[in-house]
């Protein structure tokens, strides 16, 4: 019902706000544009800038195939739904970052990568090398990172302890390409896992957001129904969890598991999309306000850290500041957590020391915040066809992102519209005009630029290399991208 309303309300693309200062181009063109934007400070050596795609093209071209190997199910329709988003060309920015960062980390001399023993083994050969006893007679799955995690007969109830013998056999061949490229097999697997988690979250997100398109095609919920899209997302997470466990690194397992929880926390913050008041125990569902059941007290529940007493928020400035804090926290959980923790995981797997690990985490965090803030800006400026998904959807979904928060700072009356989630006739248009009038998009871009600069600074902790230059380029291109 609500979806239909949203579709009906969608403005034709010509009504998009246009910021003439910036040219919007494809991600690839954005990379080229970014090349020109790179600060002279980072171009002082003979290192040539690389197209970020080409530096890990081998791994990137195999990404979808490797993921397909990981997610295979014996159920053909489940296979179809869970691989649906991998068929269309996505930005793949998360695995791209993990792979290039891994390559950049490999340039640190091994003598300085002694935080842990560098784990150069493939995900399937390590236990054999450590002499772990075999469980099964022969290995059906798991001779290489490319092998399926679960043979089809798992679906028919055969004891996985016998069938899955992924840890007992050495690999036939060592991953030569990985060795040449400096990317460890487990870092390559990490890139795949990150894309699987991200894709699972998109399948769920499109159900929650009542989306009708993604990557230029009908979204999963439209193509297959809500039920199948949700289950396929759950299935991807299940498969990703096995792959995470097989990295056999407790720190990395913890990091990646936390990202899944963070994604859900971020989405919950977005559902409420406001600083919670003590009295606010309601949630909107399909256009109706629903009461959330009171806690019985039998299970201890922590109060939300943003929950405030009505009287705590007194002046407009404090109110706006709290809203920005909430927005940035939500943005971290929803987008930057996966990027920051996967960058940290790549550094942990490389054996790098603590200061490098911390910089890699901060790089992912700053880049992730920049990425989502730009996304929120593009939601105001792009047309549906250029974006590959419905644009200008945030206001219609009642979401107050950076552009409108900047306008609200200047125009306190907008607080009423934000509070009622732009539900009254004309609210969306008033909000759009206010964003234009108070330069909300320019201020949002400035905010994103600051995070971009901070990410570039984090990268300087890594030795200079083509891979580092490629990461700098990619970081800049996040600012200039059009989708
Ligand atoms: C896209 O946001 C959505 C996310 C970045 C995360 C969504 C997270 C969940 C639905 C929680 C469940 C998580 C898992 C791992 C199953 P957007 O709506 O702003 O972007 P869009 O325009 O691309 O839809
Ligand atoms: Mg969405």
Tab-separated table of C-alpha atoms and ligand atoms in Angstrom:
chain	number	residue	atom	x	y	z
A	1	UNK	CA	0.000	0.000	0.000
A	2	UNK	CA	2.688	2.429	1.113
A	3	UNK	CA	4.881	1.282	-1.755
A	4	UNK	CA	2.190	2.202	-4.222
A	5	UNK	CA	1.875	5.619	-2.621
A	6	UNK	CA	5.608	6.128	-2.864
A	7	UNK	CA	5.662	5.102	-6.517
A	8	UNK	CA	2.808	7.444	-7.258
A	9	UNK	CA	4.520	10.313	-5.517
A	10	UNK	CA	7.863	9.847	-7.249
A	11	UNK	CA	8.832	12.926	-9.200
A	12	UNK	CA	9.993	12.673	-12.801
A	13	UNK	CA	13.748	12.927	-13.107
A	14	UNK	CA	13.670	16.433	-14.524
A	15	UNK	CA	12.545	17.692	-11.124
A	16	UNK	CA	15.875	16.661	-9.564
A	17	UNK	CA	17.821	19.310	-7.780
A	18	UNK	CA	20.861	20.182	-9.834
A	19	UNK	CA	24.102	21.452	-8.399
A	20	UNK	CA	25.825	22.963	-11.410
A	21	UNK	CA	29.233	23.062	-9.724
A	22	UNK	CA	29.723	19.307	-9.970
A	23	UNK	CA	29.581	17.010	-12.917
A	24	UNK	CA	28.053	13.635	-12.266
A	25	UNK	CA	29.543	10.744	-14.091
A	26	UNK	CA	29.839	7.000	-13.882
A	27	UNK	CA	31.985	5.461	-11.147
A	28	UNK	CA	34.719	4.802	-13.688
A	29	UNK	CA	34.717	8.411	-14.885
A	30	UNK	CA	34.677	9.461	-11.255
A	31	UNK	CA	37.919	7.597	-10.796
A	32	UNK	CA	39.435	9.519	-13.702
A	33	UNK	CA	38.161	12.793	-12.293
A	34	UNK	CA	39.552	11.855	-8.910
A	35	UNK	CA	42.960	11.383	-10.463
A	36	UNK	CA	43.055	15.109	-11.100
A	37	UNK	CA	41.955	15.911	-7.571
A	38	UNK	CA	44.645	14.030	-5.720
A	39	UNK	CA	46.643	16.369	-3.553
A	40	UNK	CA	50.223	17.039	-4.671
A	41	UNK	CA	51.404	15.848	-1.243
A	42	UNK	CA	50.547	12.295	-2.147
A	43	UNK	CA	52.122	12.392	-5.597
A	44	UNK	CA	55.647	13.236	-4.661
A	45	UNK	CA	57.330	10.037	-5.759
A	46	UNK	CA	57.712	8.174	-8.982
A	47	UNK	CA	54.703	6.028	-8.088
A	48	UNK	CA	52.204	6.187	-10.929
A	49	UNK	CA	48.521	6.332	-10.242
A	50	UNK	CA	46.734	3.199	-11.144
A	51	UNK	CA	43.200	2.532	-12.076
A	52	UNK	CA	41.991	0.940	-8.829
A	53	UNK	CA	40.113	-1.654	-10.842
A	54	UNK	CA	43.162	-2.800	-12.807
A	55	UNK	CA	45.410	-3.309	-9.825
A	56	UNK	CA	43.259	-6.161	-8.554
A	57	UNK	CA	41.504	-7.006	-11.809
A	58	UNK	CA	42.261	-10.715	-11.521
A	59	UNK	CA	40.627	-10.977	-8.105
A	60	UNK	CA	37.750	-8.683	-9.036
A	61	UNK	CA	36.944	-10.573	-12.212
A	62	UNK	CA	36.708	-13.791	-10.211
A	63	UNK	CA	34.706	-12.266	-7.375
A	64	UNK	CA	31.207	-13.185	-8.553
A	65	UNK	CA	32.303	-16.693	-9.517
A	66	UNK	CA	34.004	-17.275	-6.172
A	67	UNK	CA	30.954	-16.006	-4.305
A	68	UNK	CA	28.712	-18.237	-6.403
A	69	UNK	CA	30.855	-21.164	-5.241
A	70	UNK	CA	30.376	-20.128	-1.661
A	71	UNK	CA	26.618	-19.688	-1.741
A	72	UNK	CA	25.455	-22.669	-3.776
A	73	UNK	CA	22.367	-24.320	-2.356
A	74	UNK	CA	20.716	-27.532	-3.450
A	75	UNK	CA	17.476	-25.630	-3.775
A	76	UNK	CA	17.367	-24.109	-7.267
A	77	UNK	CA	15.030	-21.216	-6.425
A	78	UNK	CA	17.024	-20.311	-3.336
A	79	UNK	CA	20.108	-20.355	-5.538
A	80	UNK	CA	18.367	-18.070	-7.988
A	81	UNK	CA	17.294	-15.486	-5.399
A	82	UNK	CA	20.542	-15.447	-3.457
A	83	UNK	CA	22.649	-14.964	-6.569
A	84	UNK	CA	20.265	-12.390	-8.120
A	85	UNK	CA	22.083	-9.244	-6.949
A	86	UNK	CA	25.471	-10.686	-7.920
A	87	UNK	CA	24.335	-11.000	-11.547
A	88	UNK	CA	23.935	-7.267	-12.089
A	89	UNK	CA	26.948	-5.004	-12.088
A	90	UNK	CA	27.309	-3.435	-8.667
A	91	UNK	CA	29.964	-1.008	-7.508
A	92	UNK	CA	31.729	-3.766	-5.557
A	93	UNK	CA	33.414	-0.993	-3.670
A	94	UNK	CA	33.742	-2.966	-0.421
A	95	UNK	CA	35.693	-5.934	-1.847
A	96	UNK	CA	37.686	-3.522	-4.007
A	97	UNK	CA	38.830	-1.654	-0.895
A	98	UNK	CA	39.717	-4.872	0.956
A	99	UNK	CA	41.729	-6.212	-1.976
A	100	UNK	CA	43.668	-3.048	-2.745
A	101	UNK	CA	44.318	-2.418	0.934
A	102	UNK	CA	45.588	-5.985	1.288
A	103	UNK	CA	47.969	-5.375	-1.585
A	104	UNK	CA	49.125	-2.117	-0.045
A	105	UNK	CA	49.697	-3.880	3.298
A	106	UNK	CA	51.865	-6.491	1.584
A	107	UNK	CA	54.394	-3.740	0.858
A	108	UNK	CA	55.204	-3.481	4.557
A	109	UNK	CA	58.379	-5.539	5.080
A	110	UNK	CA	57.685	-8.899	6.686
A	111	UNK	CA	60.022	-8.009	9.556
A	112	UNK	CA	57.561	-5.237	10.467
A	113	UNK	CA	54.556	-7.514	10.144
A	114	UNK	CA	55.157	-9.544	13.244
A	115	UNK	CA	52.075	-8.863	15.310
A	116	UNK	CA	50.911	-12.362	14.459
A	117	UNK	CA	52.508	-15.000	12.304
A	118	UNK	CA	51.491	-14.019	8.797
A	119	UNK	CA	48.937	-16.590	7.825
A	120	UNK	CA	49.767	-17.353	4.214
A	121	UNK	CA	47.771	-20.565	4.123
A	122	UNK	CA	44.671	-21.033	2.119
A	123	UNK	CA	41.488	-21.443	4.119
A	124	UNK	CA	41.537	-25.168	3.509
A	125	UNK	CA	45.136	-26.240	3.931
A	126	UNK	CA	46.066	-24.923	7.338
A	127	UNK	CA	44.755	-27.638	9.614
A	128	UNK	CA	46.457	-30.324	7.549
A	129	UNK	CA	49.728	-28.527	7.908
A	130	UNK	CA	49.228	-28.288	11.669
A	131	UNK	CA	48.571	-32.027	11.727
A	132	UNK	CA	44.910	-31.989	12.713
A	133	UNK	CA	43.467	-35.496	12.320
A	134	UNK	CA	41.197	-36.195	9.375
A	135	UNK	CA	37.506	-36.643	9.977
A	136	UNK	CA	36.320	-38.145	6.702
A	137	UNK	CA	37.612	-40.523	4.112
A	138	UNK	CA	37.866	-38.078	1.254
A	139	UNK	CA	37.441	-34.414	0.740
A	140	UNK	CA	34.387	-33.516	-1.267
A	141	UNK	CA	34.505	-29.829	-0.572
A	142	UNK	CA	37.316	-27.493	0.174
A	143	UNK	CA	40.460	-28.279	-1.754
A	144	UNK	CA	40.766	-24.655	-2.620
A	145	UNK	CA	39.254	-21.312	-1.718
A	146	UNK	CA	37.225	-21.635	-4.906
A	147	UNK	CA	35.522	-24.865	-3.916
A	148	UNK	CA	31.933	-24.943	-2.726
A	149	UNK	CA	31.497	-24.837	1.037
A	150	UNK	CA	28.653	-27.244	0.956
A	151	UNK	CA	28.028	-30.028	-1.510
A	152	UNK	CA	24.462	-30.440	-2.637
A	153	UNK	CA	23.854	-33.617	-0.658
A	154	UNK	CA	24.134	-31.614	2.564
A	155	UNK	CA	20.607	-30.577	1.725
A	156	UNK	CA	19.531	-34.185	1.968
A	157	UNK	CA	20.616	-34.628	5.530
A	158	UNK	CA	23.920	-36.465	5.233
A	159	UNK	CA	26.139	-36.029	8.267
A	160	UNK	CA	28.254	-33.005	7.410
A	161	UNK	CA	31.057	-34.282	9.615
A	162	UNK	CA	31.741	-36.992	7.093
A	163	UNK	CA	30.913	-35.110	3.921
A	164	UNK	CA	32.554	-31.833	4.792
A	165	UNK	CA	36.186	-32.573	5.167
A	166	UNK	CA	37.492	-29.223	4.184
A	167	UNK	CA	40.399	-29.064	6.561
A	168	UNK	CA	42.230	-32.256	5.930
A	169	UNK	CA	43.692	-32.023	2.464
A	170	UNK	CA	46.547	-29.940	1.209
A	171	UNK	CA	45.894	-27.850	-1.842
A	172	UNK	CA	46.896	-29.292	-5.189
A	173	UNK	CA	48.460	-26.029	-6.178
A	174	UNK	CA	49.429	-22.956	-4.295
A	175	UNK	CA	47.605	-19.790	-5.352
A	176	UNK	CA	50.341	-18.413	-7.592
A	177	UNK	CA	48.357	-15.333	-8.554
A	178	UNK	CA	47.833	-14.428	-4.936
A	179	UNK	CA	51.512	-14.890	-4.246
A	180	UNK	CA	52.504	-12.599	-7.080
A	181	UNK	CA	49.954	-9.999	-6.168
A	182	UNK	CA	50.786	-10.012	-2.486
A	183	UNK	CA	47.172	-10.592	-1.529
A	184	UNK	CA	46.836	-13.467	0.917
A	185	UNK	CA	44.211	-16.129	0.138
A	186	UNK	CA	42.363	-15.288	3.342
A	187	UNK	CA	42.265	-11.612	2.433
A	188	UNK	CA	40.713	-12.595	-0.891
A	189	UNK	CA	38.133	-14.665	0.971
A	190	UNK	CA	37.560	-11.688	3.290
A	191	UNK	CA	36.676	-9.540	0.263
A	192	UNK	CA	34.107	-12.130	-0.821
A	193	UNK	CA	32.606	-12.395	2.652
A	194	UNK	CA	32.246	-8.627	2.883
A	195	UNK	CA	30.334	-8.520	-0.398
A	196	UNK	CA	28.100	-11.377	0.769
A	197	UNK	CA	27.222	-9.590	4.004
A	198	UNK	CA	26.586	-6.364	2.097
A	199	UNK	CA	24.366	-8.112	-0.441
A	200	UNK	CA	22.392	-9.862	2.318
A	201	UNK	CA	21.765	-6.489	3.897
A	202	UNK	CA	20.587	-5.059	0.545
A	203	UNK	CA	18.062	-7.857	0.078
A	204	UNK	CA	16.648	-7.032	3.517
A	205	UNK	CA	16.943	-3.301	3.043
A	206	UNK	CA	14.875	-3.339	-0.135
A	207	UNK	CA	12.077	-5.112	1.714
A	208	UNK	CA	12.213	-2.573	4.548
A	209	UNK	CA	12.448	0.432	2.202
A	210	UNK	CA	9.708	-0.926	-0.111
A	211	UNK	CA	12.135	-0.426	-2.999
A	212	UNK	CA	11.209	-1.413	-6.502
A	213	UNK	CA	14.584	-1.314	-8.255
A	214	UNK	CA	18.264	-1.913	-7.680
A	215	UNK	CA	21.222	-2.050	-10.043
A	216	UNK	CA	18.907	-1.112	-12.887
A	217	UNK	CA	16.617	-4.116	-12.384
A	218	UNK	CA	13.570	-4.917	-10.252
A	219	UNK	CA	14.743	-5.284	-6.658
A	220	UNK	CA	14.751	-8.749	-5.022
A	221	UNK	CA	11.486	-8.150	-3.186
A	222	UNK	CA	9.724	-7.227	-6.435
A	223	UNK	CA	11.317	-9.942	-8.571
A	224	UNK	CA	10.837	-12.755	-6.032
A	225	UNK	CA	8.501	-11.551	-3.207
A	226	UNK	CA	9.375	-10.212	0.234
A	227	UNK	CA	9.464	-13.663	1.792
A	228	UNK	CA	12.009	-15.064	-0.636
A	229	UNK	CA	14.155	-11.926	-0.508
A	230	UNK	CA	14.337	-12.063	3.303
A	231	UNK	CA	15.113	-15.773	3.342
A	232	UNK	CA	17.770	-15.389	0.648
A	233	UNK	CA	19.405	-12.644	2.731
A	234	UNK	CA	19.392	-14.959	5.766
A	235	UNK	CA	20.847	-17.746	3.661
A	236	UNK	CA	23.672	-15.499	2.433
A	237	UNK	CA	24.461	-14.610	6.039
A	238	UNK	CA	24.528	-18.293	6.960
A	239	UNK	CA	26.944	-19.024	4.144
A	240	UNK	CA	29.051	-15.986	5.010
A	241	UNK	CA	29.215	-17.173	8.631
A	242	UNK	CA	30.728	-20.512	7.614
A	243	UNK	CA	33.264	-18.716	5.445
A	244	UNK	CA	34.075	-16.379	8.348
A	245	UNK	CA	34.611	-19.311	10.714
A	246	UNK	CA	36.978	-20.906	8.212
A	247	UNK	CA	39.294	-17.938	8.337
A	248	UNK	CA	40.303	-19.469	11.703
A	249	UNK	CA	41.208	-16.129	13.179
A	250	UNK	CA	39.240	-15.270	16.333
A	251	UNK	CA	39.879	-11.524	16.013
A	252	UNK	CA	38.644	-11.446	12.424
A	253	UNK	CA	35.634	-13.644	13.289
A	254	UNK	CA	34.726	-11.164	16.022
A	255	UNK	CA	35.148	-8.167	13.745
A	256	UNK	CA	32.973	-9.570	10.969
A	257	UNK	CA	30.282	-10.886	13.289
A	258	UNK	CA	30.085	-7.463	14.874
A	259	UNK	CA	29.534	-5.843	11.478
A	260	UNK	CA	26.396	-7.951	11.006
A	261	UNK	CA	25.053	-6.805	14.368
A	262	UNK	CA	26.037	-3.201	13.549
A	263	UNK	CA	24.145	-3.271	10.255
A	264	UNK	CA	20.993	-4.266	12.096
A	265	UNK	CA	21.571	-1.639	14.800
A	266	UNK	CA	22.019	1.019	12.127
A	267	UNK	CA	18.858	-0.037	10.362
A	268	UNK	CA	16.947	0.095	13.655
A	269	UNK	CA	18.223	3.604	14.308
A	270	UNK	CA	16.993	4.509	10.846
A	271	UNK	CA	13.576	2.951	11.513
A	272	UNK	CA	13.092	5.362	14.383
A	273	UNK	CA	15.218	8.020	12.692
A	274	UNK	CA	15.040	10.327	15.617
A	275	UNK	CA	16.390	10.829	19.085
A	276	UNK	CA	14.064	8.704	21.176
A	277	UNK	CA	12.113	10.360	23.918
A	278	UNK	CA	11.105	8.478	27.052
A	279	UNK	CA	7.503	8.705	25.948
A	280	UNK	CA	8.046	7.564	22.385
A	281	UNK	CA	7.045	3.945	22.338
A	282	UNK	CA	5.584	3.934	18.873
A	283	UNK	CA	6.666	2.872	15.421
A	284	UNK	CA	5.095	3.517	12.039
A	285	UNK	CA	4.041	0.452	10.116
A	286	UNK	CA	2.496	0.696	6.642
A	287	UNK	CA	1.307	4.231	7.327
A	288	UNK	CA	-0.156	3.381	10.744
A	289	UNK	CA	1.252	4.180	14.165
A	290	UNK	CA	1.764	1.059	16.224
A	291	UNK	CA	2.551	0.834	19.934
A	292	UNK	CA	5.655	-1.096	20.883
A	293	UNK	CA	4.986	-3.510	23.790
A	294	UNK	CA	6.372	-2.352	27.130
A	295	UNK	CA	9.272	-4.390	28.505
A	296	UNK	CA	8.109	-6.825	31.189
A	297	UNK	CA	11.314	-6.435	33.156
A	298	UNK	CA	11.915	-10.204	33.150
A	299	UNK	CA	14.819	-9.710	30.802
A	300	UNK	CA	17.098	-6.765	31.515
A	301	UNK	CA	17.136	-4.312	28.606
A	302	UNK	CA	19.530	-1.454	28.291
A	303	UNK	CA	18.227	1.990	27.570
A	304	UNK	CA	19.141	3.475	24.249
A	305	UNK	CA	22.025	5.855	24.717
A	306	UNK	CA	20.170	8.530	22.769
A	307	UNK	CA	17.043	8.242	24.887
A	308	UNK	CA	16.561	11.637	26.497
A	309	UNK	CA	14.060	13.263	28.768
A	310	UNK	CA	11.818	15.757	27.005
A	311	UNK	CA	13.141	18.581	29.168
A	312	UNK	CA	16.781	17.756	28.306
A	313	UNK	CA	16.455	19.243	24.847
A	314	UNK	CA	15.934	22.907	25.354
A	315	UNK	CA	17.415	24.986	22.617
A	316	UNK	CA	17.470	24.577	18.869
A	317	UNK	CA	21.239	24.279	18.624
A	318	UNK	CA	21.412	21.384	21.103
A	319	UNK	CA	18.560	19.732	19.272
A	320	UNK	CA	20.306	20.012	15.898
A	321	UNK	CA	23.589	18.828	17.380
A	322	UNK	CA	21.899	15.754	18.866
A	323	UNK	CA	20.273	15.026	15.513
A	324	UNK	CA	23.633	15.238	13.719
A	325	UNK	CA	25.223	12.930	16.313
A	326	UNK	CA	22.395	10.473	15.845
A	327	UNK	CA	22.694	10.699	12.062
A	328	UNK	CA	26.460	10.081	12.126
A	329	UNK	CA	26.174	7.201	14.581
A	330	UNK	CA	23.493	5.623	12.399
A	331	UNK	CA	25.657	6.211	9.319
A	332	UNK	CA	28.625	4.553	10.981
A	333	UNK	CA	26.600	1.478	11.916
A	334	UNK	CA	24.775	1.234	8.619
A	335	UNK	CA	27.688	1.774	6.245
A	336	UNK	CA	31.045	2.590	7.810
A	337	UNK	CA	31.143	-0.339	10.233
A	338	UNK	CA	31.466	-2.947	7.494
A	339	UNK	CA	34.143	-0.901	5.710
A	340	UNK	CA	36.139	-0.052	8.838
A	341	UNK	CA	36.032	-3.514	10.370
A	342	UNK	CA	36.840	-5.262	7.104
A	343	UNK	CA	39.833	-2.946	6.603
A	344	UNK	CA	40.903	-3.748	10.152
A	345	UNK	CA	40.459	-7.459	9.433
A	346	UNK	CA	42.610	-7.193	6.280
A	347	UNK	CA	45.339	-5.559	8.382
A	348	UNK	CA	45.059	-8.182	11.125
A	349	UNK	CA	45.423	-10.959	8.547
A	350	UNK	CA	48.512	-9.239	7.129
A	351	UNK	CA	50.230	-9.433	10.517
A	352	UNK	CA	50.716	-5.646	10.633
A	353	UNK	CA	51.373	-3.952	13.934
A	354	UNK	CA	48.822	-2.076	16.025
A	355	UNK	CA	49.344	1.491	14.707
A	356	UNK	CA	48.861	0.270	11.117
A	357	UNK	CA	45.806	-1.767	12.094
A	358	UNK	CA	44.332	1.308	13.777
A	359	UNK	CA	44.981	3.491	10.721
A	360	UNK	CA	43.396	0.894	8.450
A	361	UNK	CA	40.330	0.859	10.694
A	362	UNK	CA	40.138	4.664	10.704
A	363	UNK	CA	40.624	4.735	6.931
A	364	UNK	CA	37.635	2.421	6.458
A	365	UNK	CA	35.587	4.416	8.949
A	366	UNK	CA	36.291	7.783	7.325
A	367	UNK	CA	35.799	6.411	3.829
A	368	UNK	CA	32.557	4.685	4.859
A	369	UNK	CA	31.145	7.859	6.413
A	370	UNK	CA	32.147	9.823	3.301
A	371	UNK	CA	30.551	7.166	1.084
A	372	UNK	CA	27.176	7.200	2.857
A	373	UNK	CA	27.050	10.991	3.193
A	374	UNK	CA	27.648	11.250	-0.578
A	375	UNK	CA	24.928	8.632	-1.077
A	376	UNK	CA	22.532	10.751	0.977
A	377	UNK	CA	23.444	13.752	-1.164
A	378	UNK	CA	22.989	11.835	-4.411
A	379	UNK	CA	19.537	10.840	-3.239
A	380	UNK	CA	18.594	14.505	-3.722
A	381	UNK	CA	20.404	15.048	-6.995
A	382	UNK	CA	20.292	11.922	-9.140
A	383	UNK	CA	17.645	10.686	-11.472
A	384	UNK	CA	16.397	7.108	-11.056
A	385	UNK	CA	18.081	5.913	-14.245
A	386	UNK	CA	21.467	7.422	-13.398
A	387	UNK	CA	21.335	6.058	-9.833
A	388	UNK	CA	20.135	2.540	-10.774
A	389	UNK	CA	17.709	2.665	-7.846
A	390	UNK	CA	14.885	5.005	-6.857
A	391	UNK	CA	16.308	8.430	-6.140
A	392	UNK	CA	14.849	11.122	-3.907
A	393	UNK	CA	13.448	8.347	-1.789
A	394	UNK	CA	14.778	9.424	1.609
A	395	UNK	CA	12.409	12.332	2.222
A	396	UNK	CA	9.485	10.250	1.028
A	397	UNK	CA	10.529	7.532	3.471
A	398	UNK	CA	10.590	10.182	6.197
A	399	UNK	CA	14.367	10.091	6.548
A	400	UNK	CA	16.195	13.198	7.677
A	401	UNK	CA	19.741	12.983	6.311
A	402	UNK	CA	22.535	15.585	6.273
A	403	UNK	CA	21.119	17.955	3.589
A	404	UNK	CA	17.861	18.576	5.436
A	405	UNK	CA	19.583	18.670	8.844
A	406	UNK	CA	21.797	21.499	7.548
A	407	UNK	CA	18.712	23.337	6.325
A	408	UNK	CA	16.969	22.754	9.680
A	409	UNK	CA	19.937	24.299	11.475
A	410	UNK	CA	19.166	27.557	9.636
A	411	UNK	CA	15.392	27.214	9.657
A	412	UNK	CA	14.060	25.869	13.015
A	413	UNK	CA	10.500	25.574	11.673
A	414	UNK	CA	11.605	22.597	9.584
A	415	UNK	CA	11.767	20.631	12.847
A	416	UNK	CA	7.990	20.082	12.639
A	417	UNK	CA	8.308	18.532	9.174
A	418	UNK	CA	11.168	16.318	10.300
A	419	UNK	CA	9.206	15.219	13.376
A	420	UNK	CA	6.187	14.241	11.286
A	421	UNK	CA	8.479	12.561	8.736
A	422	UNK	CA	7.389	14.828	5.872
A	423	UNK	CA	3.997	13.128	5.840
A	424	UNK	CA	1.730	16.128	5.164
A	425	UNK	CA	0.993	17.174	1.602
A	426	UNK	CA	3.679	19.560	0.365
A	427	UNK	CA	6.202	18.640	3.120
A	428	UNK	CA	8.620	16.931	0.740
A	429	UNK	CA	8.621	19.892	-1.642
A	430	UNK	CA	9.097	22.412	1.202
A	431	UNK	CA	12.015	20.359	2.490
A	432	UNK	CA	13.613	20.162	-0.971
A	433	UNK	CA	13.330	23.912	-1.427
A	434	UNK	CA	14.799	24.542	2.012
A	435	UNK	CA	17.758	22.311	1.166
A	436	UNK	CA	18.308	24.425	-1.953
A	437	UNK	CA	17.855	27.737	-0.159
A	438	UNK	CA	20.247	26.935	2.698
A	439	UNK	CA	22.882	25.206	0.515
A	440	UNK	CA	22.250	21.901	2.252
A	441	UNK	CA	23.893	19.925	-0.535
A	442	UNK	CA	27.039	22.039	-0.612
A	443	UNK	CA	27.372	21.744	3.171
A	444	UNK	CA	26.823	18.007	2.946
A	445	UNK	CA	29.540	17.762	0.327
A	446	UNK	CA	31.857	19.736	2.605
A	447	UNK	CA	31.159	17.282	5.416
A	448	UNK	CA	31.901	14.342	3.100
A	449	UNK	CA	35.078	16.055	1.902
A	450	UNK	CA	36.379	16.298	5.474
A	451	UNK	CA	35.957	12.558	5.943
A	452	UNK	CA	37.606	11.974	2.566
A	453	UNK	CA	40.625	14.071	3.626
A	454	UNK	CA	40.871	12.201	6.937
A	455	UNK	CA	40.807	8.874	5.052
A	456	UNK	CA	43.630	10.060	2.779
A	457	UNK	CA	45.643	11.006	5.855
A	458	UNK	CA	45.144	7.525	7.334
A	459	UNK	CA	46.523	6.025	4.137
A	460	UNK	CA	49.788	7.872	4.594
A	461	UNK	CA	50.665	5.424	7.383
A	462	UNK	CA	51.181	2.799	4.669
A	463	UNK	CA	54.358	2.622	2.579
A	464	UNK	CA	54.124	4.317	-0.799
A	465	UNK	CA	53.143	1.941	-3.543
A	466	UNK	CA	50.919	1.649	-6.591
A	467	UNK	CA	48.297	0.020	-4.393
A	468	UNK	CA	48.330	2.931	-1.952
A	469	UNK	CA	47.994	5.377	-4.847
A	470	UNK	CA	45.097	3.352	-6.186
A	471	UNK	CA	43.420	3.566	-2.775
A	472	UNK	CA	43.922	7.332	-2.734
A	473	UNK	CA	42.323	7.518	-6.149
A	474	UNK	CA	39.422	5.382	-5.093
A	475	UNK	CA	38.938	7.479	-1.959
A	476	UNK	CA	38.732	10.649	-4.046
A	477	UNK	CA	36.385	9.000	-6.507
A	478	UNK	CA	33.891	8.318	-3.729
A	479	UNK	CA	33.391	12.091	-3.617
A	480	UNK	CA	32.977	12.518	-7.372
A	481	UNK	CA	30.825	9.475	-8.066
A	482	UNK	CA	27.357	9.742	-9.508
A	483	UNK	CA	26.008	6.384	-8.312
B	1	LIG	C1	21.280	0.489	2.256
B	1	LIG	O1	20.891	1.734	2.732
B	1	LIG	C2	21.302	-0.467	3.399
B	1	LIG	C3	22.328	-0.729	4.206
B	1	LIG	C4	23.646	-0.097	3.965
B	1	LIG	C5	22.231	-1.656	5.364
B	1	LIG	C6	20.892	-2.333	5.584
B	1	LIG	C7	20.889	-3.205	6.798
B	1	LIG	C8	19.857	-3.998	7.129
B	1	LIG	C9	18.612	-4.103	6.337
B	1	LIG	C10	19.952	-4.830	8.375
B	1	LIG	C11	20.009	-6.288	8.066
B	1	LIG	C12	21.422	-6.675	7.847
B	1	LIG	C13	21.845	-7.881	7.377
B	1	LIG	C14	23.297	-8.158	7.350
B	1	LIG	C15	20.914	-8.912	6.875
B	1	LIG	P1	19.992	2.742	1.902
B	1	LIG	O2	18.574	2.320	1.973
B	1	LIG	O3	20.325	4.100	2.384
B	1	LIG	O4	20.608	2.578	0.483
B	1	LIG	P2	19.905	2.174	-0.869
B	1	LIG	O5	19.434	3.457	-1.457
B	1	LIG	O6	20.998	1.533	-1.668
B	1	LIG	O7	18.775	1.259	-0.575
B	2	LIG	MG1	17.318	1.280	0.805
